[in-house]
Coordinates of C-alpha atoms in Angstrom, one line a residue:
M11 CA 78.8 107.1 60.7
I12 CA 79.6 103.6 59.1
K13 CA 82.4 101.9 61.2
I14 CA 84.3 99.6 59.0
K15 CA 86.5 96.2 60.5
T16 CA 88.6 95.2 58.2
T17 CA 89.2 91.4 58.2
F18 CA 92.8 90.7 57.8
L19 CA 92.4 86.9 58.1
S20 CA 92.7 84.1 54.7
S21 CA 92.6 81.1 56.8
V22 CA 93.9 80.5 60.1
M23 CA 96.7 78.5 59.8
L24 CA 98.8 81.2 57.5
F25 CA 99.2 84.8 58.9
T26 CA 101.1 86.8 56.8
I27 CA 104.1 88.2 57.3
F28 CA 104.8 91.7 56.8
S29 CA 108.0 93.9 58.8
C30 CA 107.9 97.5 59.2
A31 CA 110.4 99.9 57.4
N32 CA 112.7 102.5 59.5
K33 CA 114.6 99.3 60.7
K34 CA 117.9 99.5 61.0
D35 CA 121.1 96.8 61.6
G36 CA 123.7 96.8 65.1
V37 CA 123.3 97.8 68.4
A38 CA 121.8 100.8 70.2
N39 CA 123.0 104.4 69.0
I40 CA 123.6 106.4 72.7
S41 CA 123.9 109.8 70.7
R42 CA 120.7 109.5 69.2
E43 CA 118.2 109.0 72.1
K44 CA 120.5 111.5 74.0
K45 CA 119.1 113.4 70.9
I46 CA 115.7 112.7 71.3
N47 CA 115.4 112.8 75.0
S48 CA 117.2 116.2 74.6
E49 CA 114.3 117.5 72.3
I50 CA 111.4 116.5 74.6
K51 CA 110.9 118.7 77.8
L52 CA 109.1 116.2 80.4
P53 CA 107.2 117.9 83.2
F54 CA 108.7 115.0 85.5
K55 CA 112.3 114.6 86.5
M56 CA 113.9 111.6 84.9
P57 CA 117.0 109.6 84.6
E58 CA 119.0 109.1 81.8
V59 CA 117.9 106.2 80.7
Q60 CA 121.0 102.9 80.5
I61 CA 121.4 101.6 76.9
P62 CA 123.3 98.3 77.2
K63 CA 126.8 98.0 75.3
F64 CA 128.7 94.9 74.1
K65 CA 131.9 93.8 73.0
N66 CA 132.2 93.2 69.2
D67 CA 133.0 89.4 69.7
T68 CA 130.7 87.4 67.3
L69 CA 128.9 83.9 67.5
N70 CA 126.9 82.7 64.8
I71 CA 124.5 79.8 65.3
V72 CA 125.7 77.8 62.5
D73 CA 128.9 77.7 64.1
F74 CA 126.8 75.2 67.0
G75 CA 125.1 73.4 64.4
A76 CA 122.1 75.4 63.7
V77 CA 120.4 74.1 60.3
P78 CA 118.2 76.6 57.8
N79 CA 115.2 76.1 56.2
T80 CA 114.5 72.4 57.6
E81 CA 112.3 71.6 60.7
Q82 CA 115.3 70.6 62.6
L83 CA 115.7 71.9 65.7
C84 CA 117.8 75.2 66.4
T85 CA 117.3 75.1 70.5
N86 CA 120.6 73.5 71.4
A87 CA 122.7 75.4 68.6
I88 CA 120.8 78.9 69.6
N89 CA 121.3 78.6 74.0
T90 CA 124.7 76.8 73.3
A91 CA 125.9 79.9 71.6
I92 CA 124.4 82.4 73.9
E93 CA 126.2 80.3 76.5
K94 CA 129.3 80.1 75.5
C95 CA 129.4 84.2 74.6
S96 CA 127.9 84.8 78.7
Q97 CA 130.4 83.5 79.8
S98 CA 133.1 84.6 77.8
G99 CA 132.8 88.3 79.2
G100 CA 129.6 88.6 76.3
G101 CA 129.7 90.0 72.2
V102 CA 126.7 89.4 70.2
V103 CA 125.1 86.3 68.5
V104 CA 124.0 85.9 65.1
I105 CA 121.0 84.3 63.7
P106 CA 121.6 84.9 59.7
A107 CA 119.1 85.0 57.1
G108 CA 116.8 81.9 56.7
L109 CA 113.9 79.9 58.0
W110 CA 115.6 78.3 61.4
T111 CA 112.8 76.3 63.7
T112 CA 113.8 76.4 67.4
G113 CA 112.4 75.5 71.4
P114 CA 112.6 78.0 73.5
I115 CA 115.4 80.4 73.2
K116 CA 117.3 81.4 77.1
L117 CA 118.6 85.0 76.9
K118 CA 122.0 85.8 79.4
S119 CA 123.8 88.9 80.6
N120 CA 125.8 90.5 77.9
V121 CA 124.6 88.6 74.8
N122 CA 122.9 90.9 71.9
L123 CA 121.0 88.1 70.0
H124 CA 121.4 90.0 66.1
T125 CA 119.0 88.4 63.9
Q126 CA 119.9 89.5 59.7
N127 CA 117.3 90.9 57.6
G128 CA 115.9 87.4 56.4
A129 CA 115.9 85.3 59.3
F130 CA 112.7 84.2 60.5
I131 CA 112.5 82.5 63.5
S132 CA 109.8 79.9 63.9
F133 CA 109.0 78.2 67.7
T134 CA 107.8 74.8 67.5
S135 CA 104.1 73.6 67.4
D136 CA 105.4 70.6 69.6
L137 CA 104.6 71.5 73.2
K138 CA 106.8 68.8 74.4
Q139 CA 109.2 71.5 73.9
Y140 CA 107.6 73.8 76.4
K141 CA 108.6 72.6 80.5
L142 CA 106.2 73.8 83.1
I143 CA 108.1 76.8 84.9
E144 CA 106.9 79.0 87.6
S145 CA 105.8 81.8 85.7
Y146 CA 104.0 85.4 86.1
F147 CA 100.7 85.9 83.8
E148 CA 98.3 89.2 84.0
G149 CA 99.7 90.4 86.9
S150 CA 99.8 87.4 89.3
K151 CA 102.3 84.3 90.2
V152 CA 101.4 81.1 88.1
I153 CA 102.5 78.0 86.2
R154 CA 103.1 78.3 83.1
C155 CA 104.7 77.0 80.3
E156 CA 108.0 78.5 79.3
S157 CA 108.8 81.0 76.9
P158 CA 109.6 80.9 73.3
I159 CA 111.8 84.2 74.8
M160 CA 113.3 84.1 78.2
G161 CA 115.2 86.2 80.2
I162 CA 115.4 86.0 84.3
D163 CA 117.5 88.0 86.6
L164 CA 119.8 89.6 83.5
E165 CA 121.3 92.6 82.9
N166 CA 123.1 94.3 79.2
I167 CA 121.1 92.4 77.3
A168 CA 119.3 92.7 73.8
I169 CA 117.2 91.5 70.7
T170 CA 118.2 93.3 67.7
G171 CA 117.9 93.5 63.9
Q172 CA 115.8 92.9 60.9
G173 CA 114.3 89.6 61.9
I174 CA 111.0 87.9 62.2
F175 CA 110.0 85.9 65.6
D176 CA 106.8 84.0 64.7
G177 CA 105.5 82.2 68.2
N178 CA 103.3 79.7 66.2
G179 CA 100.5 81.2 68.8
A180 CA 97.6 79.3 66.3
V181 CA 98.5 75.8 68.0
W182 CA 98.4 77.5 71.6
R183 CA 95.4 79.7 71.6
P184 CA 91.4 79.4 71.9
V185 CA 89.2 80.8 69.1
K186 CA 85.7 82.3 69.6
I187 CA 83.3 81.8 66.6
G188 CA 82.6 85.4 66.2
K189 CA 85.4 86.0 64.8
M190 CA 85.8 84.0 62.4
T191 CA 83.9 83.8 59.0
A192 CA 81.5 80.9 58.2
G193 CA 84.2 79.3 56.0
Q194 CA 87.0 80.0 58.0
W195 CA 85.7 78.6 61.6
D196 CA 84.4 75.4 59.1
E197 CA 88.3 75.2 58.0
L198 CA 89.5 75.7 61.4
I199 CA 86.9 73.0 62.6
K200 CA 88.2 70.6 60.1
S201 CA 91.9 71.0 61.0
G202 CA 91.2 69.5 64.5
G203 CA 90.7 70.2 68.2
T204 CA 87.6 70.8 70.9
L205 CA 84.7 72.6 70.7
S206 CA 83.0 73.6 73.8
K207 CA 80.3 72.5 75.1
D208 CA 77.9 75.3 73.8
G209 CA 80.0 74.8 70.5
K210 CA 81.0 79.0 70.4
I211 CA 84.6 78.1 71.3
W212 CA 87.3 76.0 69.6
Y213 CA 90.0 74.9 71.2
P214 CA 93.5 73.3 69.8
S215 CA 93.5 70.5 72.3
K216 CA 91.6 68.1 74.4
G217 CA 93.8 69.6 77.5
A218 CA 93.2 73.2 76.2
Y219 CA 90.1 72.6 76.5
I220 CA 89.6 71.4 79.9
G221 CA 92.2 73.8 81.6
N222 CA 89.5 76.3 80.2
E223 CA 86.0 74.9 80.4
E224 CA 86.3 72.1 83.0
K225 CA 88.0 73.9 86.0
D226 CA 86.5 71.3 88.2
K227 CA 88.9 68.6 87.2
L228 CA 91.9 70.7 88.0
P229 CA 94.3 70.0 90.7
K230 CA 92.9 71.8 93.8
K231 CA 96.5 73.0 94.9
E232 CA 98.5 73.2 91.4
T233 CA 101.9 71.7 91.2
I234 CA 104.7 71.5 87.7
E235 CA 104.3 67.7 87.4
N236 CA 100.2 67.3 88.1
M237 CA 99.5 69.7 85.6
E238 CA 101.2 68.5 82.9
P239 CA 98.3 67.1 81.6
Y240 CA 97.0 70.5 81.0
K241 CA 99.8 72.3 80.1
E242 CA 98.1 73.1 76.5
A243 CA 96.1 75.9 78.3
L244 CA 98.9 77.3 80.4
R245 CA 99.4 79.5 77.3
P246 CA 102.9 81.7 78.1
V247 CA 103.5 84.6 76.8
M248 CA 106.0 85.1 74.1
V249 CA 108.7 87.1 75.2
S250 CA 108.9 87.0 78.9
L251 CA 111.8 89.5 81.0
V252 CA 111.5 88.9 84.5
N253 CA 114.0 91.6 86.5
C254 CA 116.2 92.8 83.9
K255 CA 118.5 95.5 84.0
K256 CA 119.5 97.3 80.7
L257 CA 117.7 95.9 78.2
L258 CA 117.0 97.0 74.5
L259 CA 115.1 95.8 71.7
D260 CA 115.5 97.5 68.2
G261 CA 114.3 96.8 65.2
V262 CA 113.3 93.5 64.8
T263 CA 109.4 91.7 64.1
F264 CA 107.1 89.9 67.1
Q265 CA 104.0 88.8 65.7
N266 CA 101.8 85.4 66.8
S267 CA 102.3 84.8 70.4
P268 CA 100.4 82.3 72.5
A269 CA 99.5 84.6 74.6
W270 CA 100.5 88.3 75.6
N271 CA 103.1 88.9 73.2
V272 CA 106.3 91.5 74.7
N273 CA 106.1 91.8 78.8
P274 CA 109.4 93.0 80.9
L275 CA 108.1 92.3 84.2
M276 CA 110.0 94.5 87.1
C277 CA 112.3 95.6 84.9
E278 CA 115.0 99.0 84.7
H279 CA 116.1 100.8 81.5
L280 CA 114.5 99.5 79.0
T281 CA 115.2 100.5 75.4
L282 CA 112.7 99.5 72.6
R283 CA 112.6 101.3 69.2
N284 CA 111.9 100.1 66.2
L285 CA 109.8 97.3 66.6
T286 CA 106.7 95.9 64.6
I287 CA 104.6 93.7 67.2
R288 CA 101.8 91.7 65.4
N289 CA 98.9 89.1 66.8
P290 CA 95.7 87.8 64.2
W291 CA 93.6 90.4 65.3
Y292 CA 90.5 87.3 66.8
S293 CA 93.8 86.5 69.4
Q294 CA 93.1 85.7 72.7
N295 CA 94.9 88.0 75.1
G296 CA 96.9 88.9 72.2
D297 CA 98.7 92.0 73.3
G298 CA 100.7 93.9 71.7
L299 CA 103.2 95.7 74.4
D300 CA 103.1 94.6 78.5
L301 CA 105.2 97.0 80.7
E302 CA 104.1 95.6 83.7
S303 CA 106.1 96.9 87.3
C304 CA 108.7 98.5 85.2
R305 CA 110.8 101.7 85.8
I306 CA 113.1 103.7 83.5
G307 CA 112.5 103.6 79.9
T308 CA 111.7 104.5 76.0
V309 CA 109.0 103.4 73.5
T310 CA 110.5 105.1 70.0
N311 CA 109.3 104.4 66.5
C312 CA 107.2 100.8 67.0
R313 CA 104.2 99.2 65.1
F314 CA 101.4 97.4 66.6
D315 CA 99.0 95.5 64.6
V316 CA 97.2 93.7 67.6
G317 CA 94.3 91.2 68.6
D318 CA 94.6 92.7 72.3
D319 CA 95.3 95.9 73.9
A320 CA 98.1 97.5 72.2
I321 CA 100.2 99.5 74.3
C322 CA 99.9 98.1 78.1
I323 CA 100.9 99.7 81.2
K324 CA 100.4 97.6 84.0
S325 CA 102.0 96.7 87.6
G326 CA 100.0 93.7 89.1
K327 CA 97.0 92.5 90.1
D328 CA 95.1 92.8 93.4
K329 CA 96.6 92.0 97.0
E330 CA 99.9 90.3 95.1
G331 CA 100.3 93.8 92.8
R332 CA 100.0 95.9 96.0
D333 CA 102.2 93.8 98.1
R334 CA 104.7 94.1 95.8
G335 CA 104.7 97.8 95.8
K336 CA 106.4 98.1 92.2
P337 CA 104.5 100.7 90.2
T338 CA 105.3 101.1 86.8
E339 CA 107.3 104.7 86.2
L340 CA 109.4 107.1 84.6
F341 CA 108.7 106.0 80.5
V342 CA 108.6 108.3 77.7
I343 CA 106.5 106.8 75.1
T344 CA 106.5 108.6 71.1
D345 CA 105.9 108.0 67.3
C346 CA 104.5 105.1 68.1
V347 CA 101.4 104.0 65.6
V348 CA 98.6 101.5 66.0
Y349 CA 96.6 99.5 63.8
H350 CA 93.9 97.1 64.7
A351 CA 93.7 96.9 68.7
H352 CA 90.8 97.0 71.6
G353 CA 93.3 99.7 73.1
G354 CA 95.8 102.0 71.7
F355 CA 97.3 102.8 74.8
T356 CA 96.0 101.2 78.0
I357 CA 96.7 101.3 81.2
G358 CA 95.3 98.7 83.3
S359 CA 93.2 97.0 84.5
E360 CA 96.3 95.2 86.3
M361 CA 97.4 98.2 88.0
S362 CA 97.7 97.4 92.0
G363 CA 101.1 98.4 92.2
G364 CA 100.5 101.8 90.5
V365 CA 101.6 103.7 87.5
R366 CA 103.2 107.4 87.8
N367 CA 104.6 109.9 85.9
I368 CA 104.0 108.5 82.1
F369 CA 104.9 111.0 79.2
A370 CA 103.0 109.5 75.6
K371 CA 103.3 111.8 72.5
N372 CA 102.9 111.7 69.2
L373 CA 100.5 108.5 68.9
T374 CA 98.8 107.5 65.5
F375 CA 95.5 104.5 66.1
N376 CA 93.9 103.6 62.7
G377 CA 90.6 101.1 62.8
T378 CA 91.6 100.8 66.4
D379 CA 88.8 99.5 68.9
C380 CA 89.2 102.1 71.3
G381 CA 92.0 105.1 71.3
L382 CA 93.7 106.0 75.3
R383 CA 92.1 103.4 77.5
F384 CA 91.9 103.2 81.2
K385 CA 90.2 100.2 83.2
S386 CA 90.3 99.4 86.2
V387 CA 87.5 97.5 89.2
R388 CA 87.1 98.1 92.7
G389 CA 89.2 96.1 94.5
R390 CA 92.5 96.3 92.5
G391 CA 93.5 99.5 94.5
G392 CA 96.7 101.3 93.0
V393 CA 96.8 104.6 91.7
V394 CA 97.6 106.2 88.0
E395 CA 98.9 109.7 88.2
N396 CA 100.7 111.8 86.5
I397 CA 100.4 111.0 83.3
W398 CA 100.6 113.5 79.8
M399 CA 99.5 112.4 76.8
E400 CA 100.0 114.7 73.8
D401 CA 99.7 115.1 70.2
I402 CA 97.5 111.9 69.8
R403 CA 95.5 111.0 66.4
M404 CA 92.8 108.8 65.6
N405 CA 91.4 107.6 62.7
N406 CA 88.4 105.6 62.2
I407 CA 87.2 104.6 65.8
P408 CA 84.5 102.3 66.2
T409 CA 84.2 102.1 69.8
D410 CA 85.6 105.3 72.2
A411 CA 88.2 107.7 71.5
I412 CA 89.0 107.8 75.2
N413 CA 87.8 106.0 77.5
F414 CA 87.5 105.7 81.4
N415 CA 86.4 102.6 82.7
L416 CA 86.2 101.4 86.9
Y417 CA 83.8 98.9 86.6
Y418 CA 85.7 96.8 83.8
F419 CA 84.7 92.8 85.1
G420 CA 82.4 94.5 87.6
K421 CA 78.8 94.1 88.2
S422 CA 77.2 95.4 84.7
L423 CA 75.6 99.1 85.0
T424 CA 72.6 100.9 83.6
E425 CA 72.8 103.9 81.8
D426 CA 70.6 106.0 80.9
K427 CA 70.1 105.6 76.9
N428 CA 70.0 109.4 76.3
T429 CA 72.4 110.8 78.6
G430 CA 74.6 108.2 79.4
E431 CA 73.8 108.7 83.5
V432 CA 74.7 106.2 86.0
T433 CA 73.5 105.9 89.4
V434 CA 75.9 103.5 91.6
A435 CA 76.3 103.4 95.4
K436 CA 79.2 104.6 97.5
E437 CA 81.2 102.4 99.0
P438 CA 83.9 102.8 101.9
I439 CA 87.4 104.4 100.6
S440 CA 90.1 101.0 101.1
E441 CA 93.2 99.9 99.9
E442 CA 91.4 97.7 97.4
T443 CA 89.5 101.4 96.5
P444 CA 91.2 102.2 92.9
A445 CA 92.4 106.3 91.7
F446 CA 93.1 107.8 88.8
K447 CA 94.0 111.1 88.8
N448 CA 96.3 113.8 87.9
M449 CA 96.1 113.6 84.4
Y450 CA 96.8 116.0 81.3
F451 CA 95.9 115.4 77.6
K452 CA 96.4 118.0 74.5
N453 CA 96.5 118.2 71.1
I454 CA 93.5 114.8 70.3
Y455 CA 92.4 114.8 67.0
V456 CA 89.8 112.0 66.2
N457 CA 88.9 111.6 62.2
G458 CA 85.6 109.6 63.2
A459 CA 84.6 107.5 66.2
A460 CA 81.8 106.3 68.1
Q461 CA 81.5 108.5 71.2
A462 CA 84.4 111.4 72.0
L463 CA 85.6 110.9 75.2
K464 CA 83.2 108.9 78.2
I465 CA 84.3 108.3 82.3
M466 CA 82.6 106.1 84.2
G467 CA 84.0 106.8 87.5
I468 CA 83.7 105.5 91.3
P469 CA 81.4 108.2 93.5
E470 CA 83.8 107.1 96.5
M471 CA 87.3 107.9 94.6
P472 CA 86.2 110.1 91.7
V473 CA 88.4 110.0 88.6
S474 CA 90.0 113.7 89.2
N475 CA 92.3 116.4 88.2
I476 CA 91.9 116.0 84.7
E477 CA 92.6 118.6 82.0
F478 CA 92.1 118.4 78.1
Q479 CA 92.8 121.0 76.0
N480 CA 93.0 121.5 71.8
M481 CA 90.6 118.6 71.0
I482 CA 89.5 118.2 67.5
I483 CA 86.8 115.0 67.5
R484 CA 84.2 114.0 64.7
S485 CA 82.1 111.3 66.6
D486 CA 78.7 110.3 66.4
V487 CA 78.5 110.7 70.3
G488 CA 79.6 113.5 72.5
V489 CA 81.2 113.4 76.0
Q490 CA 79.7 111.8 78.9
L491 CA 81.5 112.2 82.4
N492 CA 79.7 109.9 85.5
Y493 CA 81.5 110.5 89.0
A494 CA 84.3 113.0 87.7
S495 CA 86.2 116.0 90.0
K496 CA 87.9 118.5 88.9
I497 CA 87.7 118.3 85.1
D498 CA 89.3 121.2 83.4
F499 CA 88.5 121.5 79.3
K500 CA 90.1 124.0 77.3
N501 CA 89.2 124.7 73.6
L502 CA 87.3 121.8 72.5
D503 CA 86.0 121.2 69.5
L504 CA 82.8 118.4 68.6
R505 CA 81.7 117.3 65.8
L506 CA 78.8 115.0 66.3
D507 CA 77.0 112.4 62.9
K508 CA 74.4 111.6 65.1
P509 CA 71.9 114.5 66.9
G510 CA 72.3 114.0 70.5
I511 CA 73.8 115.7 73.4
A512 CA 77.2 117.5 73.3
V513 CA 77.7 117.5 76.6
S514 CA 76.8 115.3 79.7
F515 CA 78.0 115.9 83.3
S516 CA 76.5 113.3 86.5
N517 CA 77.5 113.0 89.4
S518 CA 80.9 115.1 89.2
Q519 CA 82.2 118.0 90.7
N520 CA 84.3 120.9 89.8
V521 CA 83.5 120.8 86.0
S522 CA 84.9 123.5 84.2
L523 CA 84.3 123.7 80.3
D524 CA 85.7 126.9 78.6
G525 CA 85.7 127.5 74.8
L526 CA 83.5 124.6 73.6
K527 CA 82.4 124.4 69.6
S528 CA 79.8 122.2 68.8
T529 CA 78.5 121.2 65.4
G530 CA 75.2 118.4 64.6
E531 CA 74.2 118.6 68.5
N532 CA 70.1 119.0 68.7
Q533 CA 71.2 119.3 72.4
M534 CA 74.5 121.2 73.6
F535 CA 74.4 120.0 78.0
W536 CA 72.4 117.7 80.2
V537 CA 73.1 118.2 83.8
G538 CA 72.0 115.4 86.6
G539 CA 73.2 113.6 89.4
L540 CA 72.2 114.6 93.3
E541 CA 75.9 114.6 93.7
T542 CA 76.3 117.3 91.2
K543 CA 78.2 120.6 91.6
D544 CA 80.3 123.7 90.6
I545 CA 79.9 123.2 87.3
S546 CA 81.2 126.6 84.9
L547 CA 80.2 125.9 81.4
K548 CA 81.4 128.9 78.4
T549 CA 80.1 128.2 74.8
N550 CA 82.3 130.6 73.3
G551 CA 79.8 132.8 72.4
K552 CA 76.9 131.0 71.6
K553 CA 73.5 131.5 72.7
M554 CA 72.3 128.9 75.2
I555 CA 68.0 128.8 75.8
L556 CA 67.4 127.0 78.7
N557 CA 65.1 123.6 78.7
K558 CA 66.1 123.8 75.1
D559 CA 70.1 123.4 74.5
V560 CA 70.2 123.4 78.0
K561 CA 69.0 121.0 80.6
V562 CA 69.7 120.9 84.3
L563 CA 68.7 119.2 86.9
E564 CA 65.9 121.2 89.4
S565 CA 67.7 120.4 92.1
I566 CA 71.3 121.2 91.0
R567 CA 70.2 124.0 89.4
D568 CA 72.3 126.4 91.5
E569 CA 75.3 125.0 90.6
V570 CA 75.6 125.2 87.1
K571 CA 76.6 128.0 85.4
V572 CA 76.2 129.2 81.8
V573 CA 78.1 131.7 80.3
D574 CA 77.9 132.4 76.7

């Protein structure tokens, strides 16, 4: 099976604009939200999501001096309108149709920033407009440039409408040569910037080059003042919302971000719906939505086409994340579509504060590199548990439909090229040991993937208590489990496009497979690993021949039970 990756780029300096259908003007329809939530029977108790409400008072940025269709900055006009609206008790600040250029927008409590159809808000390429501040990135406190859209310690806020916010990410982001055609790479070099020493990475400025390639030249103890010469390397997330409560993002498009696109951090009561979130497919750190240490919310009817993971669940990194101790929890994610992304739905790798009680339903991944992606590494710590995913459809997945990798950015592993088996030394369990457990997958349909399912657990803390029910998967390679425990399959239909092993288990315990159908394989099962115990294989009436259809390591033969 040939996997095709479509290139959307016509020129590195041009970013095609599109907006998704099915968007609505106005603020939240509370009755509709309650109806949707009542129709889904959640497997955990969840408080009703509080949706912000606003006064009818309306202010127009034009009345504060904003001029459309020019390069004149509207920063002061937009922020003054927001400030006045908030001070007067709140309401709606309107950005009308037109092209608007602005510096950082600073949200305030009780304000709905509403964009009319035809409003295109472009954040300026003048990096002097973005001050260095103490901020967050990839789970850690850092010095970073101001985000194009910011909100800190706010309550009752919204960004709504049909407008487009463009982060002008090309002036911030490095680009790797492998992401370009030869012609595109030549045009990029001609535009200016600086190449890495090996000539394989383009940086938009000398400061960005030093900040990434010559970190030994950076101050040993970073401050806002001494990092100023290197600020071009300190790319912000586009939408940064920190410690906010009652947040609504509805209908708008966020695209072309400097780094991550939309990043709520330590927020409560989030309603995100009808959004289009886009980045060029080559964009470095070009995540779509990163929910980080947040609780109680919904993500509904959103579209993603990005350069990194699309729907990302995070909770801080290593000791800092564990000390923060704020898991991402109590979220319902439904009716979303992901096009290009590294992962369609991802948990990790920054999950040190934990993730729990997440329900996802009716997600579609089309051409996404990996479908469902769960990742961590020794040292993170944190517990990911109580995750439910159902009615997931995938088409043309270049790598794994479902992937668990607990060696992300860790030491590379040597795998048996036929069985996928790895052998890893066990380490002591500590607060730095990550755990993935109690996860449920139901109604998973995949039309084309390189591999159906791959679990790479760690021996001291195997991926455990996972149920897979009703899966139909067409792929090149079937199922591979390493260091997994208490794994149940019910009604698994594998359709392999390349001959090989349908299902292989290594160093795994308490695995049950009931109702397997498989076509295209030249071997049904392989079971190995000295720590393997209690494997039950039910083949739906298909007669198995030992050492042909089923191969088992001799020393563990008594641990494997095959039922025709």
